[in-house]
Structure formats: structure tokens, C-alpha cells
mmCIF file of C-alpha atoms in Angstrom:
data_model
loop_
_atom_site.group_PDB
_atom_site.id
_atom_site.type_symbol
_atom_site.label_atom_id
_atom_site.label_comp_id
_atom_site.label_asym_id
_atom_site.label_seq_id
_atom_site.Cartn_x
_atom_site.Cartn_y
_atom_site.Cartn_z
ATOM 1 C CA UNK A 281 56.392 101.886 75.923
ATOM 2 C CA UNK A 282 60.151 103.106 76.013
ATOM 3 C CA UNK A 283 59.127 105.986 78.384
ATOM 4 C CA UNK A 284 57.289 103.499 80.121
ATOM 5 C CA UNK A 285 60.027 100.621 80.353
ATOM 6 C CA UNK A 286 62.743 103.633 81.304
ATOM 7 C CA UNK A 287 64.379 102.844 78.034
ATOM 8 C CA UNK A 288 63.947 106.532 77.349
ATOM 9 C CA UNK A 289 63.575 108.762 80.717
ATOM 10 C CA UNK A 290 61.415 111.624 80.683
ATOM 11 C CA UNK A 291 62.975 112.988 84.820
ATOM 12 C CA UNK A 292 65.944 114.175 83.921
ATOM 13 C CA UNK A 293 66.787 116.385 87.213
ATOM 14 C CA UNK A 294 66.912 119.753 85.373
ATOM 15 C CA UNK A 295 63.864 119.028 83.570
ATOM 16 C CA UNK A 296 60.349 120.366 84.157
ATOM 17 C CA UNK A 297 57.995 118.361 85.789
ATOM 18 C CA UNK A 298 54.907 117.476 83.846
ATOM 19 C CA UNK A 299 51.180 118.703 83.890
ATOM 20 C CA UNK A 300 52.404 122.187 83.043
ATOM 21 C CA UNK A 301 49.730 122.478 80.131
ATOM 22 C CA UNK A 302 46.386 123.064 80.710
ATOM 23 C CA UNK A 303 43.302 121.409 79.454
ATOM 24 C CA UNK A 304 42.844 123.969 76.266
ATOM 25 C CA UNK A 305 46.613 123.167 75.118
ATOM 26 C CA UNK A 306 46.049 119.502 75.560
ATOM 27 C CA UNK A 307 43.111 119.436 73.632
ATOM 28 C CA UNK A 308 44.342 121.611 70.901
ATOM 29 C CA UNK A 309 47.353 118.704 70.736
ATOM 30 C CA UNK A 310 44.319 115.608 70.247
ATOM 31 C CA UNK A 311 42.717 117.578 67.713
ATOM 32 C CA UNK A 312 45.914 118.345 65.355
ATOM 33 C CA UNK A 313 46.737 114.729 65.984
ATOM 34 C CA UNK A 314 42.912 112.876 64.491
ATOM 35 C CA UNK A 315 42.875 115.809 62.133
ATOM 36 C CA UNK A 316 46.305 114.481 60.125
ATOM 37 C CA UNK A 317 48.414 117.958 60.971
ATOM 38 C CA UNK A 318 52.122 118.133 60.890
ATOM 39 C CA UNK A 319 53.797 117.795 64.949
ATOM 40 C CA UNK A 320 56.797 119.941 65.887
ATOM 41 C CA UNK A 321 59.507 116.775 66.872
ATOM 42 C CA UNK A 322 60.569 115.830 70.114
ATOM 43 C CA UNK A 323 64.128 115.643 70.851
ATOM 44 C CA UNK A 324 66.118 112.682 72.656
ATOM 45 C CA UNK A 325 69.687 113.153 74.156
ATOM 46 C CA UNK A 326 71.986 110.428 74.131
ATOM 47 C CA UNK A 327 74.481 110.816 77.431
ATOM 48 C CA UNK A 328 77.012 107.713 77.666
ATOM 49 C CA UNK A 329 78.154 106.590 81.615
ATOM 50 C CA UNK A 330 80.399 103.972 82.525
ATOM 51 C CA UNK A 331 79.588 102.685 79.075
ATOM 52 C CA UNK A 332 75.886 102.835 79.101
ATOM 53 C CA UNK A 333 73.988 104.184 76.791
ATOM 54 C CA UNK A 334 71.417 106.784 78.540
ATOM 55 C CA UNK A 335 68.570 108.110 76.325
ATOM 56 C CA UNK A 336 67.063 111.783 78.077
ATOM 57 C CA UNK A 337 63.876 112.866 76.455
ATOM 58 C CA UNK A 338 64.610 116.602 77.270
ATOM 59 C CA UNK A 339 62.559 118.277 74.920
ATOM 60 C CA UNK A 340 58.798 117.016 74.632
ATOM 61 C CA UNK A 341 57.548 116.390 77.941
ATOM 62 C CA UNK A 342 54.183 117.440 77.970
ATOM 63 C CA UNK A 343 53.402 116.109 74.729
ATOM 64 C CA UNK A 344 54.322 112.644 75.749
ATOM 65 C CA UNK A 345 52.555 113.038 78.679
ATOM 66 C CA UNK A 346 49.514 114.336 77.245
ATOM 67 C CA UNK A 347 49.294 111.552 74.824
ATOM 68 C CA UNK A 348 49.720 109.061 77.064
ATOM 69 C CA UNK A 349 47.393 110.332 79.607
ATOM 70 C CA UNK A 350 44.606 110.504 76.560
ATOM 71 C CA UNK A 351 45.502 107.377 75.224
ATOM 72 C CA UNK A 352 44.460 105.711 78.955
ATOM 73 C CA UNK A 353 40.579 108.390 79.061
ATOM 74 C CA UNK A 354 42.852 110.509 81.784
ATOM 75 C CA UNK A 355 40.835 113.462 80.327
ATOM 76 C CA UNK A 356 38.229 114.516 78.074
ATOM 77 C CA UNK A 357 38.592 117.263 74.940
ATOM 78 C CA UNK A 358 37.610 120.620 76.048
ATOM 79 C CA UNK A 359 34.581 121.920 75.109
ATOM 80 C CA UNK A 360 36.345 124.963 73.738
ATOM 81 C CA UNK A 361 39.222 123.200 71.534
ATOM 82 C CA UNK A 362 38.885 125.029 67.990
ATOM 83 C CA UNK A 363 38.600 122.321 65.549
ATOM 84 C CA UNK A 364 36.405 119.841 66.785
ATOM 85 C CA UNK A 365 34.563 118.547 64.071
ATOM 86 C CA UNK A 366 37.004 115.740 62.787
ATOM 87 C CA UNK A 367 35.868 113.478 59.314
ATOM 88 C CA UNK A 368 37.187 110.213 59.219
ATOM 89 C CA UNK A 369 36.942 107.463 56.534
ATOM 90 C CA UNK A 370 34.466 104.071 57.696
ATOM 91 C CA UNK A 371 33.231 101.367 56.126
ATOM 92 C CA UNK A 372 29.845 101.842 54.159
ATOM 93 C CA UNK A 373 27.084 100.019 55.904
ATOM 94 C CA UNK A 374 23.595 99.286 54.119
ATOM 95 C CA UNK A 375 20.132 98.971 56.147
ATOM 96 C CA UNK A 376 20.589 95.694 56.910
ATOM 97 C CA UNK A 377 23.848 96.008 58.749
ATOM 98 C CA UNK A 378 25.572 94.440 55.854
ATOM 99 C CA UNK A 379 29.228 96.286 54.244
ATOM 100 C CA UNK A 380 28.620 97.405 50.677
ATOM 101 C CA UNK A 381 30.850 96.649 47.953
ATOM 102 C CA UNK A 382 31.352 98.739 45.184
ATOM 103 C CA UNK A 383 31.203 97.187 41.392
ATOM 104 C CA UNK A 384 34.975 95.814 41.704
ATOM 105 C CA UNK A 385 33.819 93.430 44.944
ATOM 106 C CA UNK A 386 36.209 96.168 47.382
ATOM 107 C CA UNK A 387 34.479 97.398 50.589
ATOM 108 C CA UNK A 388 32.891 101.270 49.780
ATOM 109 C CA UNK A 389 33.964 103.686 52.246
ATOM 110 C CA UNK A 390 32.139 106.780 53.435
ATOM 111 C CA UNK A 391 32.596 109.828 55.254
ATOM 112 C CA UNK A 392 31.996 110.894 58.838
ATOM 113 C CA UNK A 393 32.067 113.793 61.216
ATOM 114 C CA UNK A 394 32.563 113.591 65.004
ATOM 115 C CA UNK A 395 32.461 115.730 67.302
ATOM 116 C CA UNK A 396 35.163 115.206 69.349
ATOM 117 C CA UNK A 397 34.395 117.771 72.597
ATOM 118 C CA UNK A 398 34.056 116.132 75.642
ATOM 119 C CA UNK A 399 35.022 113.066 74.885
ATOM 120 C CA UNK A 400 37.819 110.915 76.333
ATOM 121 C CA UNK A 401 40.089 108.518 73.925
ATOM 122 C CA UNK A 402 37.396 104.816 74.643
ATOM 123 C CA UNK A 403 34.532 107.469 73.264
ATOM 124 C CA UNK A 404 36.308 108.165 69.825
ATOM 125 C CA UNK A 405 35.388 106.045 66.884
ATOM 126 C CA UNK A 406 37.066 103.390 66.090
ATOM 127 C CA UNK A 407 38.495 104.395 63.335
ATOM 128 C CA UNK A 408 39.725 107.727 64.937
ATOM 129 C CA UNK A 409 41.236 105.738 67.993
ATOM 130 C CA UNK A 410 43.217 103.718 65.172
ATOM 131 C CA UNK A 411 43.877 107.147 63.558
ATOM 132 C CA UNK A 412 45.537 108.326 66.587
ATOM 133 C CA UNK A 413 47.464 105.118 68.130
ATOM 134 C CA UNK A 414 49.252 104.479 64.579
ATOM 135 C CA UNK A 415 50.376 108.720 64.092
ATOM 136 C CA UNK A 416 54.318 108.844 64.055
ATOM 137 C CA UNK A 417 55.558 111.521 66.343
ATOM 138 C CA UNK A 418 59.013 113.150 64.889
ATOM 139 C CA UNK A 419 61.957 112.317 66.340
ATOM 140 C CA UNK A 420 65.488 114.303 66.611
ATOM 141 C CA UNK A 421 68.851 112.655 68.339
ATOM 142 C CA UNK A 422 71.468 114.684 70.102
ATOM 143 C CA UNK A 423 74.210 111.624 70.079
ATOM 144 C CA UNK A 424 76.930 111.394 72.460
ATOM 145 C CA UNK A 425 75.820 114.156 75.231
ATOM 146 C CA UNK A 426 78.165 115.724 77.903
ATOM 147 C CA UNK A 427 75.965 116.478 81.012
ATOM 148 C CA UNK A 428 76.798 119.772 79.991
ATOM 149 C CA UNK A 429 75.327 119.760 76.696
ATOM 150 C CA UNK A 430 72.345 118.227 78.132
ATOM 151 C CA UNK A 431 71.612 120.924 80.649
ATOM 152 C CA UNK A 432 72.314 123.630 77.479
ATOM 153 C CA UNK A 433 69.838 121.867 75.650
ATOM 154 C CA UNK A 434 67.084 122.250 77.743
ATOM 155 C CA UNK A 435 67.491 125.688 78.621
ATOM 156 C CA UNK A 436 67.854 126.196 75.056
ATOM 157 C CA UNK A 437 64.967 124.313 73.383
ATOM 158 C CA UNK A 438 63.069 125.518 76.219
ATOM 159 C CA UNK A 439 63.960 129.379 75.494
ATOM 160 C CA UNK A 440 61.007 130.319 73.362
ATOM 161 C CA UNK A 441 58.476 128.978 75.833
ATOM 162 C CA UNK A 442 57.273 130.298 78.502
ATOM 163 C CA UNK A 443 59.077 129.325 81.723
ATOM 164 C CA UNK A 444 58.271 131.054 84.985
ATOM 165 C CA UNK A 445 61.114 132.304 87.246
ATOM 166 C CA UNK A 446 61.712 128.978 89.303
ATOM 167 C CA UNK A 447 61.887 127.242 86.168
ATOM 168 C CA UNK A 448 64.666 129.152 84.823
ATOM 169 C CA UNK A 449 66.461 129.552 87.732
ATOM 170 C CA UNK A 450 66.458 125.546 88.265
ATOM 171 C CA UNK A 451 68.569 125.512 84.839
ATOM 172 C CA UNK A 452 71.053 127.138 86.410
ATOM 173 C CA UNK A 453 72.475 124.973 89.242
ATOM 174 C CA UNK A 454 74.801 121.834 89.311
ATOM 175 C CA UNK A 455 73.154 118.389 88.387
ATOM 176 C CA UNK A 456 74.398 117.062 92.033
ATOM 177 C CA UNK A 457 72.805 119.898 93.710
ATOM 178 C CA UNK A 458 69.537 119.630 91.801
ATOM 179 C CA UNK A 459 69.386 116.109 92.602
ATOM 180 C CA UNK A 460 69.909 117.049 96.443
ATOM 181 C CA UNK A 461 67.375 119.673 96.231
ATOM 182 C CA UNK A 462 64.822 117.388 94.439
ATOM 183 C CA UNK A 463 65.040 114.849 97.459
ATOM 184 C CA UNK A 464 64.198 117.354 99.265
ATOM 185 C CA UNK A 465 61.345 118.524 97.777
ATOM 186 C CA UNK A 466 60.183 114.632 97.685
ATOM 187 C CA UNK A 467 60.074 114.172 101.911
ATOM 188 C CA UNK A 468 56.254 114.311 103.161
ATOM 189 C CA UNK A 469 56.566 117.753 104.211
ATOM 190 C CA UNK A 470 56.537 118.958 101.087
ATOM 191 C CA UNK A 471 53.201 116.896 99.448
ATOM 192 C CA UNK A 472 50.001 118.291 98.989
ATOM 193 C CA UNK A 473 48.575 115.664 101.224
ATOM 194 C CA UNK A 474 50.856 115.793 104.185
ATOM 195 C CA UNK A 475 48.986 116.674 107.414
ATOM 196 C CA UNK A 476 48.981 120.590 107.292
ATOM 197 C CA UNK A 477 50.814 121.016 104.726
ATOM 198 C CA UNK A 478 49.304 124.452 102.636
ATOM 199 C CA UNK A 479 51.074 123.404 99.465
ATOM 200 C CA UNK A 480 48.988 121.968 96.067
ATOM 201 C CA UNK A 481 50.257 119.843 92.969
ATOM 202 C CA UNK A 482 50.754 123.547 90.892
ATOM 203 C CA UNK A 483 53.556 124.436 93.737
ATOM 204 C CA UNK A 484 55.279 121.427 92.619
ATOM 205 C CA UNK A 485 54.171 121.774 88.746
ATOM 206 C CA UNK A 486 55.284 125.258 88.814
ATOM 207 C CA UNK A 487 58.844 124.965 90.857
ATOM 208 C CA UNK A 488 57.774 127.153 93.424
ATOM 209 C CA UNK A 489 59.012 124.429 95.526
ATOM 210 C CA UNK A 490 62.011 123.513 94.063
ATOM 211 C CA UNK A 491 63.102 127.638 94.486
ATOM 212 C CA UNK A 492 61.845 127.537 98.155
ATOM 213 C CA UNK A 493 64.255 124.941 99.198
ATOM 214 C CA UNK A 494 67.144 126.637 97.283
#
């Protein structure tokens, strides 16, 4: 909702756009999630301008984005995601329909499997969609950023995964230039869907477009 509201903004200019994981990694990500496994934090920078508080989500991205984009069916589980028999805890329910209570008058409770491959977020269980919506996602806070630090940061968090050459060159320029670049790269010309245009949503995923224009 904060990403959503721009509360928290996920664009930061020297950021990478999103959609660089593929359908495997995403999956993988669901999976860990419904199966109860600990999640590496995402990290928030707070930059203050002209007294306003700015929060940058600069190190995360794709695992917002994935989540988000499961949470509203924008893609099913692969069918080759490792662990994709998840149990879950459900209410016991006799022949008749009926819940069963156990001797002290409390609801039983039973265990399930479900095979979560191919399946988008509406096709989960219940409980599992419940399982999912209410995990806590680890949070760090970089308080009172210079632009500076900011642009450090997400070179640095970003250091031990794997960013093609664009990418890392991007790092490297001034904020005001990026932002003139990325205007740029946002006229018609540049879209996959422009009239002759040879370029696809990867060239913009990937930066190639971003380095073309610099």
C-alpha cells in the first residue's frame, strides 16, 4: 500500500527497473514465503529535501514487485519451482460438511498438502492465501540519506548480484543526468510498441537502453 500510495518509492533514478527475475526465481520466492522460511530484509533509505521526509526503497525491488504482482494472479508458480508440495493447517470437516470438535468443544484441525505448481495466488487455499497476505517481510532503515549515500547504497547492496554492464555503468553517473537520460529513454521512440521501433520490454529491463542513449 505504501509503494502503492508513493509513501515509499520504488523509481529511484539510479535504480533498476523491475521484471529483472524470471519466472523460476519468482516462484522459488512464493514457495519460501507459504512454506514459513526466513526472507533476506529489504532496505529503505530515508533522504530529507526542503524538509520532507523521502523514503527510497533501494534495495528489494523485485521482491516487492513479485509479491505484488502474485498477490493480484499476475502469474502462475512454475512448474519447475523445487518445493512445491506445501502442508497447511484447515479446519477438520466430517461427512456431513459439519466442523468437528475435539473433546474440549475447540474446532480439530488437520493437515493438508497442495500442490502449488501452476497455480496463480485466487487458486491457493484459503488458508495458504491468508498464510501469505499476513507474512512480515524484514525491514532495515538507512536514516537521514545524502543523495550520495543513496547512490553508494545501491551499488553496494547490489554488488553481490548479478548486474549486467549497463546496469553498473548507470551507477556511475550524476542523479541530474540520469534523470535527463531516463526522459529520454521514456519518448515513443524508444517503446516496444512505437511504429518500427525493433526494441522489446528486456532492452528496457536490461538497460541496454539507458547505455544507448548515454
Amino acid at each position: 500500500k505504501q509503494l502503492r500510495k508513493k509513501k515509499i518509492r520504488d523509481d529511484h533514478i539510479l535504480q533498476r527497473h523491475s521484471g529483472q527475475w524470471k519466472g523460476f526465481a519468482k516462484s522459488e520466492l512464493i514457495s519460501d514465503i507459504l512454506r514459513g522460511k526466513s526472507l533476506t530484509q529489504i532496505i529503505i533509505s530515508e533522504e530529507i529535501k526542503n524538509g520532507l521526509r523521502m523514503q527510497w526503497l533501494i534495495d528489494g525491488k523485485q521482491r516487492c514487485t513479485t509479491l505484488d504482482d502474485f498477490l493480484h494472479d499476475g502469474f502462475s508458480i512454475s512448474k519447475n519451482v523445487k518445493n512445491y508440495n506445501i502442508r497447511y493447517q484447515t479446519v477438520k470437516i466430517d461427512d456431513n460438511g459439519n466442523e468437528v470438535l475435539n473433546e474440549d468443544g475447540f474446532t480439530d484441525m488437520e493437515y493438508k498438502d497442495f500442490d502449488i505448481r501452476n497455480k496463480k495466488f485466487s487458486q491457493l487455499p484459503e488458508e495458504l492465501q491468508e498464510v501469505f497476505k499476513d507474512r512480515q517481510i524484514p525491514v532495515l532503515y538507512n536514516m537521514n540519506c545524502t543523495k550520495k549515500d543513496i547512490a553508494d547504497d545501491i551499488a553496494r547492496f547490489n554488488r553481490s548480484r548479478p548486474m549486467n554492464k549497463a546496469q553498473n555503468g548507470w551507477l556511475g553517473l550524476d542523479e541530474e543526468f540520469a534523470e535527463f537520460v531516463e526522459n529520454i529513454a521514456k519518448m515513443p521512440f524508444f517503446q516496444p510498441g512505437f511504429s518500427g521501433s525493433t526494441y522489446t520490454p528486456n532492452n528496457i529491463n536490461s538497460g541496454l537502453i539507458r547505455r544507448i542513449i548515454v
